[in-house]
Tab-separated table of C-alpha atoms in Angstrom:
chain	number	residue	atom	x	y	z
A	1343	UNK	CA	20.717	2.756	-8.104
A	1344	UNK	CA	20.033	6.390	-7.328
A	1345	UNK	CA	20.979	6.845	-3.463
A	1346	UNK	CA	18.371	7.672	-0.926
A	1347	UNK	CA	20.595	10.311	-0.015
A	1348	UNK	CA	20.531	12.364	-2.818
A	1349	UNK	CA	16.723	11.615	-3.868
A	1350	UNK	CA	16.579	13.347	-0.209
A	1351	UNK	CA	18.833	16.608	-1.350
A	1352	UNK	CA	18.048	16.629	-4.753
A	1353	UNK	CA	15.088	17.905	-6.398
A	1354	UNK	CA	15.229	16.646	-9.993
A	1355	UNK	CA	15.381	13.164	-8.943
A	1356	UNK	CA	12.023	13.533	-7.029
A	1357	UNK	CA	10.847	15.117	-10.154
A	1358	UNK	CA	11.573	12.799	-12.237
A	1359	UNK	CA	9.410	9.765	-10.428
A	1360	UNK	CA	6.916	12.111	-8.485
A	1361	UNK	CA	4.880	10.129	-11.351
A	1362	UNK	CA	5.144	6.784	-9.214
A	1363	UNK	CA	2.292	7.489	-6.324
A	1364	UNK	CA	0.759	4.150	-6.657
A	1365	UNK	CA	4.106	2.952	-4.387
A	1366	UNK	CA	2.351	4.767	-1.923
A	1367	UNK	CA	-0.661	2.331	-1.225
A	1368	UNK	CA	1.918	-0.276	-2.106
A	1369	UNK	CA	3.474	0.768	1.143
A	1370	UNK	CA	0.463	1.438	3.600
A	1371	UNK	CA	-3.086	2.079	2.724
A	1372	UNK	CA	-3.850	6.186	1.937
A	1373	UNK	CA	-7.580	7.240	2.706
A	1374	UNK	CA	-8.616	10.097	0.743
A	1375	UNK	CA	-11.492	12.469	1.112
A	1376	UNK	CA	-14.248	11.843	-0.399
A	1377	UNK	CA	-13.352	13.525	-3.578
A	1378	UNK	CA	-11.354	10.684	-4.074
A	1379	UNK	CA	-8.226	12.885	-5.288
A	1380	UNK	CA	-7.266	14.816	-1.942
A	1381	UNK	CA	-5.516	14.857	1.578
A	1382	UNK	CA	-5.367	16.934	4.463
A	1383	UNK	CA	-2.383	17.730	6.582
A	1384	UNK	CA	-3.836	15.734	9.590
A	1385	UNK	CA	-4.742	12.223	6.756
A	1386	UNK	CA	-0.099	13.176	5.825
A	1387	UNK	CA	0.485	13.261	9.310
A	1388	UNK	CA	-1.365	10.072	9.990
A	1389	UNK	CA	-0.146	7.804	6.818
A	1390	UNK	CA	3.374	8.883	8.211
A	1391	UNK	CA	2.829	8.570	11.353
A	1392	UNK	CA	4.891	12.035	12.356
A	1393	UNK	CA	3.164	15.134	14.336
A	1394	UNK	CA	0.637	17.524	12.518
A	1395	UNK	CA	3.582	19.659	13.174
A	1396	UNK	CA	6.011	17.759	11.415
A	1397	UNK	CA	4.533	17.988	8.139
A	1398	UNK	CA	2.955	21.785	8.625
A	1399	UNK	CA	6.627	22.552	9.239
A	1400	UNK	CA	7.558	20.771	5.820
A	1401	UNK	CA	5.500	23.142	4.513
A	1402	UNK	CA	6.557	25.581	5.216
A	1403	UNK	CA	10.401	24.817	4.124
A	1404	UNK	CA	9.078	24.050	0.960
A	1405	UNK	CA	5.325	25.902	-0.438
A	1406	UNK	CA	6.948	26.306	-4.124
A	1407	UNK	CA	7.240	22.798	-4.994
A	1408	UNK	CA	4.857	21.341	-3.378
A	1409	UNK	CA	2.514	23.424	-4.411
A	1410	UNK	CA	3.913	23.121	-7.831
A	1411	UNK	CA	3.109	19.239	-7.088
A	1412	UNK	CA	-0.154	19.274	-5.701
A	1413	UNK	CA	-1.052	20.653	-2.611
A	1414	UNK	CA	-3.233	23.893	-2.184
A	1415	UNK	CA	-4.357	26.004	0.534
A	1416	UNK	CA	-8.303	26.876	0.066
A	1417	UNK	CA	-10.040	29.916	1.743
A	1418	UNK	CA	-12.597	31.867	1.922
A	1419	UNK	CA	-15.785	30.169	0.204
A	1420	UNK	CA	-13.485	27.609	-1.771
A	1421	UNK	CA	-13.002	26.410	1.363
A	1422	UNK	CA	-17.149	26.322	2.238
A	1423	UNK	CA	-17.746	24.499	0.040
A	1424	UNK	CA	-14.648	22.235	-0.086
A	1425	UNK	CA	-15.743	21.590	3.973
A	1426	UNK	CA	-19.590	20.960	2.433
A	1427	UNK	CA	-18.488	18.583	-0.163
A	1428	UNK	CA	-15.637	16.972	1.280
A	1429	UNK	CA	-15.472	17.545	5.280
A	1430	UNK	CA	-18.902	17.062	6.454
A	1431	UNK	CA	-18.639	13.408	7.404
A	1432	UNK	CA	-15.758	14.415	10.104
A	1433	UNK	CA	-17.413	15.683	12.529
A	1434	UNK	CA	-15.046	17.539	15.557
A	1435	UNK	CA	-12.561	17.595	13.239
A	1436	UNK	CA	-12.692	20.918	12.095
A	1437	UNK	CA	-13.564	23.341	13.997
A	1438	UNK	CA	-15.193	26.170	13.278
A	1439	UNK	CA	-14.123	29.235	12.082
A	1440	UNK	CA	-11.341	27.293	10.035
A	1441	UNK	CA	-9.294	29.945	8.115
A	1442	UNK	CA	-7.901	28.067	6.114
A	1443	UNK	CA	-7.130	24.605	4.914
A	1444	UNK	CA	-4.448	22.942	3.142
A	1445	UNK	CA	-4.808	19.876	0.406
A	1446	UNK	CA	-2.677	17.886	-0.726
A	1447	UNK	CA	-2.249	15.854	-3.852
A	1448	UNK	CA	-1.609	12.459	-4.050
A	1449	UNK	CA	1.881	13.272	-5.757
A	1450	UNK	CA	2.100	16.425	-3.008
A	1451	UNK	CA	2.015	13.837	-0.645
A	1452	UNK	CA	5.217	11.359	-2.327
A	1453	UNK	CA	6.482	14.826	-2.150
A	1454	UNK	CA	6.581	14.349	0.543
A	1455	UNK	CA	8.051	10.525	1.394
A	1456	UNK	CA	11.409	12.558	-0.351
A	1457	UNK	CA	11.803	15.203	1.922
A	1458	UNK	CA	10.901	13.843	5.072
A	1459	UNK	CA	13.784	12.009	7.115
A	1460	UNK	CA	12.771	11.198	10.036
A	1461	UNK	CA	9.752	8.783	9.258
A	1462	UNK	CA	9.624	4.509	9.243
A	1463	UNK	CA	6.684	5.440	6.915
A	1464	UNK	CA	8.546	7.489	4.454
A	1465	UNK	CA	12.021	5.414	4.275
A	1466	UNK	CA	9.632	2.257	3.056
A	1467	UNK	CA	8.099	4.582	0.795
A	1468	UNK	CA	11.589	6.046	-0.661
A	1469	UNK	CA	13.173	3.051	-1.001
A	1470	UNK	CA	9.752	0.629	-2.489
A	1471	UNK	CA	10.234	3.832	-5.610
A	1472	UNK	CA	13.895	3.304	-5.824
A	1473	UNK	CA	13.854	-0.377	-6.548
A	1474	UNK	CA	10.870	0.214	-9.387
A	1475	UNK	CA	12.777	2.925	-10.966
A	1476	UNK	CA	16.081	0.501	-10.852
A	1477	UNK	CA	13.965	-2.241	-12.205
A	1478	UNK	CA	12.256	-0.330	-14.593
A	1479	UNK	CA	15.988	0.736	-15.421
A	1480	UNK	CA	17.555	-3.213	-15.747
A	1481	UNK	CA	13.998	-4.919	-17.498
A	1482	UNK	CA	12.683	-2.624	-19.761
A	1483	UNK	CA	9.475	-3.410	-21.826
A	1484	UNK	CA	9.471	-6.079	-24.490
A	1485	UNK	CA	6.861	-4.096	-26.344
A	1486	UNK	CA	5.818	-6.855	-29.400
A	1487	UNK	CA	6.270	-9.419	-27.360
A	1488	UNK	CA	3.161	-7.791	-24.875
A	1489	UNK	CA	0.851	-8.324	-28.288
A	1490	UNK	CA	-1.377	-6.489	-30.352
A	1491	UNK	CA	-3.803	-7.513	-27.272
A	1492	UNK	CA	-2.042	-5.154	-24.063
A	1493	UNK	CA	-2.050	-2.885	-26.549
A	1494	UNK	CA	-5.254	-2.812	-27.886
A	1495	UNK	CA	-6.263	-3.549	-24.069
A	1496	UNK	CA	-4.179	-0.003	-22.898
A	1497	UNK	CA	-5.839	2.250	-25.238
A	1498	UNK	CA	-9.449	0.919	-24.038
A	1499	UNK	CA	-8.208	1.422	-20.855
A	1500	UNK	CA	-6.678	4.754	-20.760
A	1501	UNK	CA	-9.828	5.758	-23.439
A	1502	UNK	CA	-11.744	4.760	-19.956
A	1503	UNK	CA	-10.143	6.682	-17.882
A	1504	UNK	CA	-9.513	9.820	-19.606
A	1505	UNK	CA	-13.200	10.021	-20.547
A	1506	UNK	CA	-14.404	9.092	-16.225
A	1507	UNK	CA	-11.593	11.676	-15.551
A	1508	UNK	CA	-12.600	14.351	-17.723
A	1509	UNK	CA	-15.832	14.499	-18.944
A	1510	UNK	CA	-17.758	12.441	-16.293
A	1511	UNK	CA	-16.108	13.302	-12.754
A	1512	UNK	CA	-16.856	17.362	-14.467
A	1513	UNK	CA	-20.302	16.575	-14.789
A	1514	UNK	CA	-21.699	15.021	-11.540
A	1515	UNK	CA	-19.133	18.220	-9.897
A	1516	UNK	CA	-21.476	20.414	-11.917
A	1517	UNK	CA	-24.399	18.477	-10.983
A	1518	UNK	CA	-23.996	18.355	-7.784
A	1519	UNK	CA	-23.071	22.040	-7.901
A	1520	UNK	CA	-26.936	23.053	-9.023
A	1521	UNK	CA	-28.476	20.112	-7.136
A	1522	UNK	CA	-30.277	21.011	-3.974
A	1523	UNK	CA	-32.733	17.752	-3.852
A	1524	UNK	CA	-30.523	14.670	-4.979
A	1525	UNK	CA	-27.520	16.636	-4.076
A	1526	UNK	CA	-26.475	13.558	-1.302
A	1527	UNK	CA	-27.324	10.569	-4.032
A	1528	UNK	CA	-25.177	12.725	-6.892
A	1529	UNK	CA	-22.155	12.784	-4.567
A	1530	UNK	CA	-22.356	8.957	-4.138
A	1531	UNK	CA	-22.642	8.543	-7.540
A	1532	UNK	CA	-19.805	10.739	-8.407
A	1533	UNK	CA	-17.987	8.915	-5.342
A	1534	UNK	CA	-18.292	5.245	-7.796
A	1535	UNK	CA	-17.410	6.596	-10.583
A	1536	UNK	CA	-14.017	8.138	-8.628
A	1537	UNK	CA	-13.546	4.383	-7.375
A	1538	UNK	CA	-14.075	2.762	-11.313
A	1539	UNK	CA	-10.982	5.427	-12.565
A	1540	UNK	CA	-9.141	4.284	-9.206
A	1541	UNK	CA	-9.098	0.788	-10.358
A	1542	UNK	CA	-8.442	1.147	-13.863
A	1543	UNK	CA	-5.196	2.980	-12.741
A	1544	UNK	CA	-4.808	0.678	-10.366
A	1545	UNK	CA	-4.714	-2.087	-12.791
A	1546	UNK	CA	-2.412	-0.348	-15.696
A	1547	UNK	CA	-0.019	0.553	-12.297
A	1548	UNK	CA	-0.307	-3.312	-11.645
A	1549	UNK	CA	0.098	-5.119	-15.220
A	1550	UNK	CA	2.766	-2.686	-15.996
A	1551	UNK	CA	5.254	-4.266	-12.500
A	1552	UNK	CA	4.590	-8.285	-13.276
A	1553	UNK	CA	5.486	-6.723	-16.893
A	1554	UNK	CA	8.815	-4.821	-15.414
A	1555	UNK	CA	9.682	-7.587	-12.979
A	1556	UNK	CA	8.854	-10.329	-15.665
A	1557	UNK	CA	11.527	-13.077	-16.579
A	1558	UNK	CA	12.594	-17.388	-16.019
A	1559	UNK	CA	10.266	-17.679	-13.405
A	1560	UNK	CA	10.046	-21.364	-11.853
A	1561	UNK	CA	6.122	-20.651	-10.153
A	1562	UNK	CA	5.004	-17.061	-12.032
A	1563	UNK	CA	1.429	-15.629	-10.920
A	1564	UNK	CA	1.718	-16.860	-7.600
A	1565	UNK	CA	2.574	-14.222	-6.041
A	1566	UNK	CA	0.595	-11.432	-8.171
A	1567	UNK	CA	-2.653	-14.005	-6.513
A	1568	UNK	CA	-1.362	-14.278	-3.159
A	1569	UNK	CA	-0.006	-10.152	-2.767
A	1570	UNK	CA	-3.968	-9.536	-4.175
A	1571	UNK	CA	-5.045	-11.379	-0.852
A	1572	UNK	CA	-6.851	-9.292	2.062
A	1573	UNK	CA	-5.169	-10.135	5.476
A	1574	UNK	CA	-7.739	-12.822	6.463
A	1575	UNK	CA	-7.597	-14.260	2.893
A	1576	UNK	CA	-3.984	-14.516	3.458
A	1577	UNK	CA	-4.464	-16.453	6.747
A	1578	UNK	CA	-6.917	-19.548	5.159
A	1579	UNK	CA	-3.699	-19.774	2.154
A	1580	UNK	CA	-1.455	-20.981	4.874
A	1581	UNK	CA	-4.298	-22.844	6.301
A	1582	UNK	CA	-4.693	-24.442	3.564
A	1583	UNK	CA	-1.375	-24.544	3.491
A	1584	UNK	CA	0.007	-26.873	7.136
A	1585	UNK	CA	-3.614	-28.981	5.809
A	1586	UNK	CA	-2.115	-30.133	2.485
A	1587	UNK	CA	1.253	-30.922	4.342
A	1588	UNK	CA	-0.539	-33.465	6.613
A	1589	UNK	CA	-1.694	-31.548	9.812
A	1590	UNK	CA	-4.514	-31.950	11.583
A	1591	UNK	CA	-6.627	-29.666	13.501
A	1592	UNK	CA	-6.258	-26.387	11.722
A	1593	UNK	CA	-7.501	-23.433	12.831
A	1594	UNK	CA	-7.713	-19.669	11.785
A	1595	UNK	CA	-7.384	-17.541	14.754
A	1596	UNK	CA	-6.259	-14.291	13.490
A	1597	UNK	CA	-7.986	-11.288	13.996
A	1598	UNK	CA	-8.553	-9.816	17.804
A	1599	UNK	CA	-8.486	-12.154	20.863
A	1600	UNK	CA	-6.246	-14.344	18.745
A	1601	UNK	CA	-3.001	-15.459	21.546
A	1602	UNK	CA	-0.418	-13.341	19.336
A	1603	UNK	CA	-0.232	-16.594	16.607
A	1604	UNK	CA	-3.167	-16.495	13.416
A	1605	UNK	CA	-3.313	-20.156	13.015
A	1606	UNK	CA	-2.540	-23.525	15.227
A	1607	UNK	CA	-2.098	-26.849	14.032
A	1608	UNK	CA	-1.059	-30.375	14.631
A	1609	UNK	CA	1.514	-32.133	12.741
A	1610	UNK	CA	0.971	-35.468	11.253
A	1611	UNK	CA	3.627	-36.643	13.948
A	1612	UNK	CA	2.397	-34.980	16.451
A	1613	UNK	CA	3.574	-31.522	17.033
A	1614	UNK	CA	1.890	-28.197	17.803
A	1615	UNK	CA	2.403	-26.022	15.461
A	1616	UNK	CA	1.846	-22.283	15.373
A	1617	UNK	CA	2.121	-20.208	12.848
A	1618	UNK	CA	2.370	-15.686	12.379
A	1619	UNK	CA	0.764	-14.200	9.105
A	1620	UNK	CA	1.849	-11.110	8.023
A	1621	UNK	CA	0.809	-9.707	4.525
A	1622	UNK	CA	3.196	-6.678	3.889
A	1623	UNK	CA	4.382	-4.831	0.920
A	1624	UNK	CA	7.369	-6.748	-0.822
A	1625	UNK	CA	9.450	-4.030	0.103
A	1626	UNK	CA	8.503	-3.867	4.325
A	1627	UNK	CA	10.489	-5.834	5.978
A	1628	UNK	CA	9.039	-8.347	8.662
A	1629	UNK	CA	11.484	-5.947	11.483
A	1630	UNK	CA	13.203	-7.967	15.508
A	1631	UNK	CA	9.997	-6.618	17.534
A	1632	UNK	CA	7.716	-8.602	15.735
A	1633	UNK	CA	9.744	-11.360	15.901
A	1634	UNK	CA	9.966	-10.915	19.983
A	1635	UNK	CA	5.735	-10.374	19.771
A	1636	UNK	CA	5.415	-14.019	17.988
A	1637	UNK	CA	8.166	-15.122	20.533
A	1638	UNK	CA	5.943	-14.637	23.820
A	1639	UNK	CA	3.049	-16.015	22.060
A	1640	UNK	CA	4.331	-19.082	20.415
A	1641	UNK	CA	6.524	-20.238	23.492
A	1642	UNK	CA	5.043	-19.012	26.304
A	1643	UNK	CA	1.351	-18.787	25.329
A	1644	UNK	CA	1.495	-21.574	23.242
A	1645	UNK	CA	3.943	-23.481	23.981
A	1646	UNK	CA	4.116	-24.210	20.403
A	1647	UNK	CA	6.747	-27.551	19.419
A	1648	UNK	CA	6.328	-25.650	15.347
A	1649	UNK	CA	6.630	-22.001	15.805
A	1650	UNK	CA	6.218	-20.925	11.881
A	1651	UNK	CA	6.441	-16.747	10.832
A	1652	UNK	CA	4.936	-16.921	7.013
A	1653	UNK	CA	5.397	-13.085	5.510
A	1654	UNK	CA	4.853	-12.163	1.782
A	1655	UNK	CA	7.906	-10.010	2.022
A	1656	UNK	CA	11.825	-10.464	3.714
A	1657	UNK	CA	12.627	-10.397	7.123
A	1658	UNK	CA	15.509	-7.956	8.388
A	1659	UNK	CA	19.051	-9.492	9.516
A	1660	UNK	CA	18.180	-8.643	12.879
A	1661	UNK	CA	14.815	-10.887	13.134
A	1662	UNK	CA	16.989	-13.709	11.134
A	1663	UNK	CA	18.849	-13.964	13.979
A	1664	UNK	CA	16.146	-14.090	16.550
A	1665	UNK	CA	14.751	-16.591	15.291
A	1666	UNK	CA	17.993	-18.690	14.725
A	1667	UNK	CA	18.527	-18.005	18.670
A	1668	UNK	CA	14.096	-19.182	19.402
A	1669	UNK	CA	14.089	-21.951	16.967
A	1670	UNK	CA	11.678	-19.996	14.840
A	1671	UNK	CA	11.562	-21.410	11.381
A	1672	UNK	CA	10.904	-18.135	8.576
A	1673	UNK	CA	8.800	-18.176	5.483
A	1674	UNK	CA	9.798	-15.181	3.607
A	1675	UNK	CA	8.493	-14.547	-0.069
A	1676	UNK	CA	10.232	-16.641	-2.217
A	1677	UNK	CA	10.236	-19.585	0.639
A	1678	UNK	CA	6.310	-18.181	0.933
A	1679	UNK	CA	6.072	-18.961	-3.072
A	1680	UNK	CA	7.871	-22.462	-3.743
A	1681	UNK	CA	5.861	-23.950	-0.592
A	1682	UNK	CA	2.572	-22.462	-2.515
A	1683	UNK	CA	3.552	-24.351	-5.364
A	1684	UNK	CA	3.665	-27.450	-3.654
A	1685	UNK	CA	6.797	-28.263	-2.558
A	1686	UNK	CA	6.532	-29.435	1.447
A	1687	UNK	CA	7.567	-27.026	4.216
A	1688	UNK	CA	10.673	-29.249	5.557
A	1689	UNK	CA	10.037	-28.361	8.586
A	1690	UNK	CA	6.695	-29.777	8.792
A	1691	UNK	CA	7.668	-33.711	7.726
């Protein structure tokens, strides 16, 4: 398996995995400008949770590599046009006058993740990226087993995506440039088309990921369904599992004012139960600091008899040590899959 250090040092290795831009959203949602294709330097910095100056310094050191992967610096009339179409909804964020603006493609943002050393988010992206490459090498797709319908669906999806990206979106761009009265409506329609194009790409990525990781698993499809849930749906899923295992008075509290827990309940034998639910990307583990926060909420504020920390991912060794020391039951990805498939949670029995 490729080592992370080698990825940081070798441009050849970076180039070999730059097509996997979908990993960015697996780790953390990447907000895009209205054109659906670019972000600004400030947005790149926000994604990686670093200062703007860090990204600007990286740009100075690796400008040629980043430009080859979609970084562009706009000036003059091109900058004015881009700002009018994409930055009008960000009042006050881009002071006037501005002589230039760097815009980054998703590929360039992934390039940053493979160059940025001092960012936890960048490290998570690299880990996810390398693991996906390892799976692709060790679990090759059996094209014959996937069937004719899958191949046909692929061709249809790829054809639609090609038409949307190469024909429909440019057509809207041309109409927007020449239109005055219906400019806003055309921009909104273009955004809808680009969202459909992105969903088709995401759908193909999800199918590919499932095929790469398929194998003799007893609970096929369960975690795929859970991964598709948003945080609120995941909390309600945990509440359903608690009720199924005999708990009563099950209440979902997630969101502002939840006092540090997402679900409270009472076990069949009368013990009080609190649960914290974390819907994270599979390659983003739960850290010890998150366990420490939950300890205060579960033991001090709620005085719970049973404290559950349920996550769609794994826990770091430090987090597991804290949980063991203070009696917190950890439900990691593997246990969550079994629990969701009908295996009762032993601590509730």
